[in-house]
mmCIF file of C-alpha atoms in Angstrom:
data_model
loop_
_atom_site.group_PDB
_atom_site.id
_atom_site.type_symbol
_atom_site.label_atom_id
_atom_site.label_comp_id
_atom_site.label_asym_id
_atom_site.label_seq_id
_atom_site.Cartn_x
_atom_site.Cartn_y
_atom_site.Cartn_z
ATOM 1 C CA UNK O 1 12.815 -56.919 20.476
ATOM 2 C CA UNK O 2 14.708 -55.911 17.330
ATOM 3 C CA UNK O 3 17.762 -55.030 19.383
ATOM 4 C CA UNK O 4 17.676 -58.410 21.123
ATOM 5 C CA UNK O 5 17.488 -60.174 17.743
ATOM 6 C CA UNK O 6 20.466 -58.159 16.432
ATOM 7 C CA UNK O 7 22.487 -58.862 19.561
ATOM 8 C CA UNK O 8 21.675 -62.575 19.316
ATOM 9 C CA UNK O 9 22.640 -62.740 15.650
ATOM 10 C CA UNK O 10 25.876 -60.831 16.287
ATOM 11 C CA UNK O 11 26.662 -63.125 19.210
ATOM 12 C CA UNK O 12 26.134 -66.173 17.009
ATOM 13 C CA UNK O 13 28.334 -64.683 14.280
ATOM 14 C CA UNK O 14 31.054 -63.819 16.785
ATOM 15 C CA UNK O 15 30.938 -67.307 18.244
ATOM 16 C CA UNK O 16 31.164 -68.735 14.756
ATOM 17 C CA UNK O 17 34.050 -66.406 14.120
ATOM 18 C CA UNK O 18 35.828 -67.579 17.224
ATOM 19 C CA UNK O 19 35.522 -71.069 15.905
ATOM 20 C CA UNK O 20 36.488 -69.801 12.490
ATOM 21 C CA UNK O 21 39.196 -67.384 11.352
ATOM 22 C CA UNK O 22 40.124 -64.009 12.834
ATOM 23 C CA UNK O 23 41.308 -61.544 10.213
ATOM 24 C CA UNK O 24 43.234 -58.349 10.706
ATOM 25 C CA UNK O 25 41.503 -55.215 9.404
ATOM 26 C CA UNK O 26 41.835 -51.467 9.716
ATOM 27 C CA UNK O 27 39.699 -48.330 9.571
ATOM 28 C CA UNK O 28 40.317 -44.831 8.291
ATOM 29 C CA UNK O 29 38.511 -41.526 8.788
ATOM 30 C CA UNK O 30 38.240 -38.611 6.370
ATOM 31 C CA UNK O 31 36.211 -35.371 6.291
ATOM 32 C CA UNK O 32 34.823 -33.248 3.487
ATOM 33 C CA UNK O 33 36.310 -30.171 5.199
ATOM 34 C CA UNK O 34 38.787 -30.232 8.072
ATOM 35 C CA UNK O 35 38.734 -26.416 8.440
ATOM 36 C CA UNK O 36 35.075 -25.397 8.284
ATOM 37 C CA UNK O 37 33.669 -22.091 9.502
ATOM 38 C CA UNK O 38 30.998 -21.862 12.179
ATOM 39 C CA UNK O 39 27.618 -22.824 10.721
ATOM 40 C CA UNK O 40 28.997 -25.031 7.937
ATOM 41 C CA UNK O 41 28.044 -28.707 7.495
ATOM 42 C CA UNK O 42 30.745 -31.413 7.610
ATOM 43 C CA UNK O 43 30.566 -35.050 6.611
ATOM 44 C CA UNK O 44 32.991 -37.438 8.316
ATOM 45 C CA UNK O 45 33.378 -40.864 6.627
ATOM 46 C CA UNK O 46 34.582 -44.070 8.297
ATOM 47 C CA UNK O 47 36.036 -46.688 5.899
ATOM 48 C CA UNK O 48 36.720 -50.369 6.583
ATOM 49 C CA UNK O 49 39.643 -52.106 4.916
ATOM 50 C CA UNK O 50 37.472 -55.231 4.673
ATOM 51 C CA UNK O 51 33.755 -55.181 3.703
ATOM 52 C CA UNK O 52 31.590 -55.963 6.763
ATOM 53 C CA UNK O 53 28.131 -57.397 7.279
ATOM 54 C CA UNK O 54 28.013 -56.512 10.998
ATOM 55 C CA UNK O 55 29.530 -53.579 12.802
ATOM 56 C CA UNK O 56 29.217 -52.590 16.431
ATOM 57 C CA UNK O 57 31.218 -49.491 17.418
ATOM 58 C CA UNK O 58 31.189 -46.026 18.927
ATOM 59 C CA UNK O 59 31.697 -42.896 16.868
ATOM 60 C CA UNK O 60 33.067 -40.287 19.264
ATOM 61 C CA UNK O 61 32.875 -36.517 18.581
ATOM 62 C CA UNK O 62 33.320 -33.232 20.445
ATOM 63 C CA UNK O 63 29.779 -32.065 21.130
ATOM 64 C CA UNK O 64 30.996 -28.635 22.268
ATOM 65 C CA UNK O 65 32.290 -27.885 18.767
ATOM 66 C CA UNK O 66 30.095 -30.102 16.567
ATOM 67 C CA UNK O 67 26.327 -30.614 16.394
ATOM 68 C CA UNK O 68 25.184 -34.085 15.322
ATOM 69 C CA UNK O 69 22.807 -34.181 12.337
ATOM 70 C CA UNK O 70 22.565 -37.764 10.957
ATOM 71 C CA UNK O 71 24.444 -40.847 9.736
ATOM 72 C CA UNK O 72 24.098 -43.355 6.902
ATOM 73 C CA UNK O 73 23.828 -46.686 8.781
ATOM 74 C CA UNK O 74 21.671 -45.814 11.776
ATOM 75 C CA UNK O 75 22.504 -45.659 15.434
ATOM 76 C CA UNK O 76 21.703 -43.748 18.596
ATOM 77 C CA UNK O 77 23.149 -40.331 19.403
ATOM 78 C CA UNK O 78 24.281 -40.328 23.031
ATOM 79 C CA UNK O 79 25.359 -36.682 23.192
ATOM 80 C CA UNK O 80 29.129 -37.113 22.798
ATOM 81 C CA UNK O 81 29.157 -40.270 20.686
ATOM 82 C CA UNK O 82 26.944 -42.278 18.333
ATOM 83 C CA UNK O 83 26.313 -45.911 19.277
ATOM 84 C CA UNK O 84 26.148 -47.987 16.093
ATOM 85 C CA UNK O 85 24.668 -51.524 15.936
ATOM 86 C CA UNK O 86 24.718 -52.439 12.270
ATOM 87 C CA UNK O 87 23.792 -55.813 10.781
ATOM 88 C CA UNK O 88 22.515 -56.807 7.351
ATOM 89 C CA UNK O 89 20.222 -59.844 7.586
ATOM 90 C CA UNK O 90 20.770 -60.506 3.875
ATOM 91 C CA UNK O 91 24.520 -60.654 4.596
ATOM 92 C CA UNK O 92 25.177 -57.708 2.274
ATOM 93 C CA UNK O 93 28.422 -55.961 2.997
ATOM 94 C CA UNK O 94 29.334 -52.278 3.405
ATOM 95 C CA UNK O 95 32.720 -50.641 3.220
ATOM 96 C CA UNK O 96 31.977 -47.243 4.808
ATOM 97 C CA UNK O 97 29.647 -45.210 6.985
ATOM 98 C CA UNK O 98 29.212 -41.420 6.992
ATOM 99 C CA UNK O 99 28.297 -39.023 9.810
ATOM 100 C CA UNK O 100 27.055 -35.462 9.232
ATOM 101 C CA UNK O 101 27.672 -32.608 11.679
ATOM 102 C CA UNK O 102 27.232 -28.854 11.797
ATOM 103 C CA UNK O 103 30.109 -26.705 13.020
ATOM 104 C CA UNK O 104 28.900 -25.050 16.231
ATOM 105 C CA UNK O 105 31.779 -23.074 17.778
ATOM 106 C CA UNK O 106 35.369 -22.324 16.898
ATOM 107 C CA UNK O 107 38.120 -24.715 18.082
ATOM 108 C CA UNK O 108 39.576 -28.161 17.432
ATOM 109 C CA UNK O 109 37.135 -31.091 17.496
ATOM 110 C CA UNK O 110 38.383 -34.676 17.552
ATOM 111 C CA UNK O 111 36.387 -37.481 15.898
ATOM 112 C CA UNK O 112 37.255 -41.150 16.414
ATOM 113 C CA UNK O 113 35.862 -44.691 16.400
ATOM 114 C CA UNK O 114 36.331 -47.194 19.243
ATOM 115 C CA UNK O 115 34.974 -50.452 20.692
ATOM 116 C CA UNK O 116 34.818 -51.977 17.230
ATOM 117 C CA UNK O 117 33.304 -55.448 16.763
ATOM 118 C CA UNK O 118 32.838 -56.400 13.092
ATOM 119 C CA UNK O 119 32.692 -59.465 10.838
ATOM 120 C CA UNK O 120 32.719 -60.132 7.132
ATOM 121 C CA UNK O 121 30.280 -62.134 4.987
ATOM 122 C CA UNK O 122 32.013 -65.396 5.906
ATOM 123 C CA UNK O 123 31.472 -64.735 9.604
ATOM 124 C CA UNK O 124 35.168 -64.073 10.084
ATOM 125 C CA UNK O 125 35.788 -61.675 12.983
ATOM 126 C CA UNK O 126 37.744 -58.601 11.917
ATOM 127 C CA UNK O 127 40.399 -57.429 14.308
ATOM 128 C CA UNK O 128 39.850 -53.757 13.446
ATOM 129 C CA UNK O 129 42.070 -50.931 14.669
ATOM 130 C CA UNK O 130 40.779 -47.533 15.791
ATOM 131 C CA UNK O 131 41.388 -44.224 14.039
ATOM 132 C CA UNK O 132 40.629 -40.520 14.500
ATOM 133 C CA UNK O 133 40.685 -37.094 12.825
ATOM 134 C CA UNK O 134 40.794 -33.477 13.976
ATOM 135 C CA UNK O 135 38.352 -30.856 12.685
ATOM 136 C CA UNK O 136 39.508 -27.236 13.097
ATOM 137 C CA UNK O 137 36.409 -25.053 13.263
ATOM 138 C CA UNK O 138 37.003 -21.359 12.467
ATOM 139 C CA UNK O 139 34.958 -18.256 13.133
ATOM 140 C CA UNK O 140 33.348 -16.490 10.223
ATOM 141 C CA UNK O 141 35.514 -13.641 8.970
ATOM 142 C CA UNK O 142 33.895 -10.381 7.940
ATOM 143 C CA UNK O 143 35.045 -9.291 4.507
ATOM 144 C CA UNK O 144 37.044 -6.089 4.469
ATOM 145 C CA UNK O 145 35.343 -3.250 2.648
ATOM 146 C CA UNK O 146 36.792 -2.330 -0.689
ATOM 147 C CA UNK O 147 38.966 0.738 -0.422
ATOM 148 C CA UNK O 148 37.430 3.856 -1.925
ATOM 149 C CA UNK O 149 39.070 4.824 -5.177
ATOM 150 C CA UNK O 150 41.360 7.815 -4.763
ATOM 151 C CA UNK O 151 39.905 9.887 -7.562
ATOM 152 C CA UNK O 152 41.960 12.922 -6.555
ATOM 153 C CA UNK O 153 45.259 11.083 -7.078
ATOM 154 C CA UNK O 154 44.411 9.855 -10.571
ATOM 155 C CA UNK O 155 44.994 12.197 -13.437
ATOM 156 C CA UNK O 156 41.643 12.924 -15.048
ATOM 157 C CA UNK O 157 40.860 13.526 -18.677
ATOM 158 C CA UNK O 158 39.324 16.851 -19.684
ATOM 159 C CA UNK O 159 36.875 17.620 -22.474
ATOM 160 C CA UNK O 160 37.827 20.976 -23.963
ATOM 161 C CA UNK O 161 35.124 23.662 -23.778
ATOM 162 C CA UNK O 162 34.958 27.438 -23.792
ATOM 163 C CA UNK O 163 32.079 28.470 -21.581
ATOM 164 C CA UNK O 164 31.132 31.285 -19.284
ATOM 165 C CA UNK O 165 29.961 29.726 -16.042
ATOM 166 C CA UNK O 166 28.600 31.089 -12.761
ATOM 167 C CA UNK O 167 29.078 30.050 -9.141
ATOM 168 C CA UNK O 168 26.022 28.559 -7.444
ATOM 169 C CA UNK O 169 27.693 29.154 -4.067
ATOM 170 C CA UNK O 170 30.953 30.741 -2.982
ATOM 171 C CA UNK O 171 33.522 28.123 -4.012
ATOM 172 C CA UNK O 172 37.286 27.565 -3.715
ATOM 173 C CA UNK O 173 39.657 27.870 -6.681
ATOM 174 C CA UNK O 174 42.649 25.509 -6.473
ATOM 175 C CA UNK O 175 45.834 24.901 -8.432
ATOM 176 C CA UNK O 176 45.025 21.213 -9.078
ATOM 177 C CA UNK O 177 41.998 18.893 -9.344
ATOM 178 C CA UNK O 178 42.046 17.864 -5.690
ATOM 179 C CA UNK O 179 40.759 19.164 -2.369
ATOM 180 C CA UNK O 180 44.356 18.944 -1.194
ATOM 181 C CA UNK O 181 45.428 21.408 -3.894
ATOM 182 C CA UNK O 182 46.694 24.874 -3.040
ATOM 183 C CA UNK O 183 43.970 27.479 -2.568
ATOM 184 C CA UNK O 184 44.362 30.250 -5.144
ATOM 185 C CA UNK O 185 41.215 32.197 -4.301
ATOM 186 C CA UNK O 186 37.440 31.989 -4.199
ATOM 187 C CA UNK O 187 34.650 32.586 -6.701
ATOM 188 C CA UNK O 188 31.749 34.437 -5.083
ATOM 189 C CA UNK O 189 28.157 33.347 -5.566
ATOM 190 C CA UNK O 190 26.693 34.453 -8.946
ATOM 191 C CA UNK O 191 30.183 35.539 -10.132
ATOM 192 C CA UNK O 192 31.378 34.318 -13.534
ATOM 193 C CA UNK O 193 34.538 32.638 -14.796
ATOM 194 C CA UNK O 194 35.661 30.998 -18.024
ATOM 195 C CA UNK O 195 35.569 27.192 -18.062
ATOM 196 C CA UNK O 196 38.056 25.583 -20.463
ATOM 197 C CA UNK O 197 37.555 21.924 -19.672
ATOM 198 C CA UNK O 198 35.180 19.435 -18.000
ATOM 199 C CA UNK O 199 37.063 16.742 -16.065
ATOM 200 C CA UNK O 200 36.231 13.068 -15.743
ATOM 201 C CA UNK O 201 36.707 13.184 -11.949
ATOM 202 C CA UNK O 202 34.218 15.931 -11.067
ATOM 203 C CA UNK O 203 36.570 18.907 -11.418
ATOM 204 C CA UNK O 204 36.393 21.658 -14.047
ATOM 205 C CA UNK O 205 39.385 23.467 -15.549
ATOM 206 C CA UNK O 206 39.082 27.259 -15.516
ATOM 207 C CA UNK O 207 41.167 30.341 -16.267
ATOM 208 C CA UNK O 208 41.884 32.413 -13.161
ATOM 209 C CA UNK O 209 44.100 35.516 -13.145
ATOM 210 C CA UNK O 210 45.709 34.419 -16.388
ATOM 211 C CA UNK O 211 46.570 30.899 -15.205
ATOM 212 C CA UNK O 212 44.987 27.449 -15.223
ATOM 213 C CA UNK O 213 43.035 26.553 -12.102
ATOM 214 C CA UNK O 214 40.368 24.086 -11.029
ATOM 215 C CA UNK O 215 36.887 24.291 -9.413
ATOM 216 C CA UNK O 216 34.519 21.504 -8.340
ATOM 217 C CA UNK O 217 31.990 20.878 -11.117
ATOM 218 C CA UNK O 218 29.121 20.682 -8.589
ATOM 219 C CA UNK O 219 29.218 24.414 -7.850
ATOM 220 C CA UNK O 220 29.250 25.735 -11.428
ATOM 221 C CA UNK O 221 26.372 26.389 -13.815
ATOM 222 C CA UNK O 222 25.948 27.911 -17.266
ATOM 223 C CA UNK O 223 22.663 29.570 -16.241
ATOM 224 C CA UNK O 224 23.120 33.302 -15.756
ATOM 225 C CA UNK O 225 21.837 34.500 -12.378
ATOM 226 C CA UNK O 226 19.214 37.247 -12.358
ATOM 227 C CA UNK O 227 20.377 40.778 -11.503
ATOM 228 C CA UNK O 228 18.596 43.133 -9.097
ATOM 229 C CA UNK O 229 16.575 44.742 -11.903
ATOM 230 C CA UNK O 230 15.324 41.374 -13.078
ATOM 231 C CA UNK O 231 14.549 40.422 -9.493
ATOM 232 C CA UNK O 232 12.590 43.685 -9.030
ATOM 233 C CA UNK O 233 10.717 43.039 -12.268
ATOM 234 C CA UNK O 234 9.917 39.546 -11.093
ATOM 235 C CA UNK O 235 8.717 40.952 -7.780
ATOM 236 C CA UNK O 236 6.532 43.535 -9.596
ATOM 237 C CA UNK O 237 5.259 40.832 -11.891
ATOM 238 C CA UNK O 238 4.451 38.596 -8.949
ATOM 239 C CA UNK O 239 2.809 41.565 -7.183
ATOM 240 C CA UNK O 240 0.719 42.393 -10.274
ATOM 241 C CA UNK O 241 -0.251 38.766 -10.670
ATOM 242 C CA UNK O 242 -1.262 38.674 -7.015
ATOM 243 C CA UNK O 243 -3.274 41.925 -7.357
ATOM 244 C CA UNK O 244 -4.980 40.721 -10.540
ATOM 245 C CA UNK O 245 -5.802 37.446 -8.920
ATOM 246 C CA UNK O 246 -7.256 39.231 -5.885
ATOM 247 C CA UNK O 247 -9.291 41.546 -8.160
ATOM 248 C CA UNK O 248 -10.552 38.601 -10.148
ATOM 249 C CA UNK O 249 -11.564 36.863 -6.965
ATOM 250 C CA UNK O 250 -13.337 40.056 -5.734
ATOM 251 C CA UNK O 251 -15.144 40.465 -9.067
ATOM 252 C CA UNK O 252 -16.128 36.855 -9.015
ATOM 253 C CA UNK O 253 -17.509 37.278 -5.509
ATOM 254 C CA UNK O 254 -19.461 40.442 -6.576
ATOM 255 C CA UNK O 255 -20.832 38.650 -9.619
ATOM 256 C CA UNK O 256 -21.869 35.737 -7.475
ATOM 257 C CA UNK O 257 -23.565 38.127 -5.021
ATOM 258 C CA UNK O 258 -25.379 39.965 -7.852
ATOM 259 C CA UNK O 259 -26.439 36.723 -9.422
ATOM 260 C CA UNK O 260 -27.714 35.475 -6.103
ATOM 261 C CA UNK O 261 -29.699 38.700 -5.571
ATOM 262 C CA UNK O 262 -31.178 38.450 -9.073
ATOM 263 C CA UNK O 263 -32.122 34.860 -8.474
ATOM 264 C CA UNK O 264 -33.678 35.792 -5.125
ATOM 265 C CA UNK O 265 -35.694 38.659 -6.747
ATOM 266 C CA UNK O 266 -36.878 36.369 -9.498
ATOM 267 C CA UNK O 267 -37.846 33.808 -6.915
ATOM 268 C CA UNK O 268 -39.751 36.427 -4.898
ATOM 269 C CA UNK O 269 -41.554 37.670 -8.049
ATOM 270 C CA UNK O 270 -42.568 34.172 -8.962
ATOM 271 C CA UNK O 271 -43.768 33.528 -5.405
ATOM 272 C CA UNK O 272 -45.734 36.823 -5.284
ATOM 273 C CA UNK O 273 -47.298 36.162 -8.694
ATOM 274 C CA UNK O 274 -48.364 32.718 -7.658
ATOM 275 C CA UNK O 275 -49.792 34.094 -4.392
ATOM 276 C CA UNK O 276 -51.703 36.873 -6.186
ATOM 277 C CA UNK O 277 -53.059 34.454 -8.751
ATOM 278 C CA UNK O 278 -54.257 32.162 -6.006
ATOM 279 C CA UNK O 279 -55.882 35.106 -4.160
ATOM 280 C CA UNK O 280 -57.566 36.427 -7.317
ATOM 281 C CA UNK O 281 -58.839 32.973 -8.138
ATOM 282 C CA UNK O 282 -60.321 32.617 -4.661
ATOM 283 C CA UNK O 283 -61.900 36.124 -4.786
ATOM 284 C CA UNK O 284 -63.385 35.490 -8.202
ATOM 285 C CA UNK O 285 -64.822 32.221 -6.941
ATOM 286 C CA UNK O 286 -66.333 33.999 -3.959
ATOM 287 C CA UNK O 287 -67.866 36.605 -6.267
ATOM 288 C CA UNK O 288 -69.277 33.942 -8.529
ATOM 289 C CA UNK O 289 -70.678 32.120 -5.529
ATOM 290 C CA UNK O 290 -72.227 35.370 -4.231
ATOM 291 C CA UNK O 291 -73.629 36.221 -7.686
ATOM 292 C CA UNK O 292 -75.028 32.770 -7.997
ATOM 293 C CA UNK O 293 -76.611 33.143 -4.570
ATOM 294 C CA UNK O 294 -78.256 36.471 -5.537
ATOM 295 C CA UNK O 295 -79.647 35.078 -8.812
ATOM 296 C CA UNK O 296 -81.089 32.057 -7.086
ATOM 297 C CA UNK O 297 -82.749 34.216 -4.421
ATOM 298 C CA UNK O 298 -84.459 36.470 -6.997
ATOM 299 C CA UNK O 299 -85.708 33.466 -8.919
ATOM 300 C CA UNK O 300 -87.142 31.969 -5.752
ATOM 301 C CA UNK O 301 -88.898 35.253 -4.905
ATOM 302 C CA UNK O 302 -90.389 35.535 -8.398
ATOM 303 C CA UNK O 303 -91.599 31.951 -8.284
ATOM 304 C CA UNK O 304 -93.073 32.554 -4.846
ATOM 305 C CA UNK O 305 -94.914 35.663 -6.041
ATOM 306 C CA UNK O 306 -96.259 33.780 -9.046
ATOM 307 C CA UNK O 307 -97.469 30.934 -6.863
ATOM 308 C CA UNK O 308 -99.061 33.386 -4.415
ATOM 309 C CA UNK O 309 -100.799 35.213 -7.277
ATOM 310 C CA UNK O 310 -102.142 31.942 -8.597
ATOM 311 C CA UNK O 311 -103.398 31.016 -5.174
ATOM 312 C CA UNK O 312 -105.083 34.402 -4.808
ATOM 313 C CA UNK O 313 -106.754 34.003 -8.201
ATOM 314 C CA UNK O 314 -107.941 30.511 -7.336
ATOM 315 C CA UNK O 315 -109.287 31.650 -3.951
ATOM 316 C CA UNK O 316 -111.074 34.674 -5.540
ATOM 317 C CA UNK O 317 -112.507 32.391 -8.196
ATOM 318 C CA UNK O 318 -113.813 30.027 -5.538
ATOM 319 C CA UNK O 319 -115.296 32.913 -3.544
ATOM 320 C CA UNK O 320 -116.869 34.405 -6.687
ATOM 321 C CA UNK O 321 -118.329 31.041 -7.601
ATOM 322 C CA UNK O 322 -119.838 30.609 -4.170
ATOM 323 C CA UNK O 323 -121.326 34.100 -4.361
ATOM 324 C CA UNK O 324 -122.885 33.340 -7.739
ATOM 325 C CA UNK O 325 -124.351 30.120 -6.448
ATOM 326 C CA UNK O 326 -125.693 31.890 -3.429
ATOM 327 C CA UNK O 327 -127.201 34.629 -5.624
ATOM 328 C CA UNK O 328 -128.885 32.070 -7.851
ATOM 329 C CA UNK O 329 -130.326 30.311 -4.856
ATOM 330 C CA UNK O 330 -131.567 33.628 -3.552
ATOM 331 C CA UNK O 331 -133.157 34.500 -6.915
ATOM 332 C CA UNK O 332 -134.880 31.122 -7.038
ATOM 333 C CA UNK O 333 -136.196 31.582 -3.576
ATOM 334 C CA UNK O 334 -137.561 35.069 -4.415
ATOM 335 C CA UNK O 335 -139.229 33.840 -7.555
ATOM 336 C CA UNK O 336 -140.741 30.998 -5.652
ATOM 337 C CA UNK O 337 -142.189 33.303 -3.065
ATOM 338 C CA UNK O 338 -143.746 35.543 -5.638
ATOM 339 C CA UNK O 339 -145.733 32.763 -7.073
#
C-alpha cells in the first residue's frame, strides 16, 4: 500500500513537472576508501547537484567483490543493485545518499547509479546524469618479520675485570666476539682461564696463550669445580649420612617394637589383675554364702532341739499330772473302801 502511495505521488509530481520546468542536474560518487583491503568497510556517497524531494534510481555494485550492508535513505537490495524509491511527504530535500559495503574479495568493483528519476521541492523534474566509481579491493598483506639484530657484527663494549673463571662445558676459544671468528683452541670442562672483560653482546674477553681471545659468556662461571678428593669426601659424607639415617631408622623401629612389647605386657598385667580380682571376689562371695549357710543350719538345729526339749517337758508334765490325778483317785477309792 505504501509503495502504491509513493508511486502515485511520484507520478503526480512527474506529471506536474512535465507541465512545469525541466532542470538539468548532475550526480557524483565518492568513496571513503577506493583501495580497501579485504574485510574493510567502505562508504560510497551519491551527491545531487540540486536538492531533491523525490528520487527513484538504481545503485549498482559488484556483488562478487562487495557485500552490501546498509544505506541512508532506504531501498531494497536486489543482489547486484539497490532499488531506491525515496520521497519526503513533508517536501524536505536531501542532497546526498550513502551506501555501506564490506570488501569481500580482491579485485576491481564498479559502483554506479542509473535509471534516475528525481524532482526538487518545486516539483521540477531534474534531468540527472549518471556517474560511477571504481573500488580496488586488495588482499591483506602479512607484515614482514623484523630482521634479527646482528649482534656479532656490532662492536660490543667490555667491562674490565680480572677474574679466574672455569668452563661449565668444553667450549671454543675464538679470536673475535663472533661465532664466525677464527677458532684458536678449546677450554676443557672444569678448566680455568683468566677473564679480562665482560662484553655487552654475550661474549667474554679472556687471555689465551698470551693473547686476547673471546669465549661465550654462557659457558663460563666463577665457581670452582670440585676436585676428585672433594668428590670422594662428598661421597663418603653422603654414605655416612645414609648409614646414620638407616641406623636411626633401625633404632627407631627397635624402640617402637620395645615400646609396643612393654605396652602389651602392661596390658596383659592389667587384664590378669582384673581377672584375678574378679575371681577372688567371686570365691570370697561363695565362701561367705557357704559360711552363712552353715551358721543358719546350726541355728535351726539348736532351735529345733530347744523346741523338742520343751515339747518333751510339756508331755512329761502332762503325763506326770495324769499319774498324780490317777493316784489321788486311787487313794480316795481305797479310803472309801476301808470305811
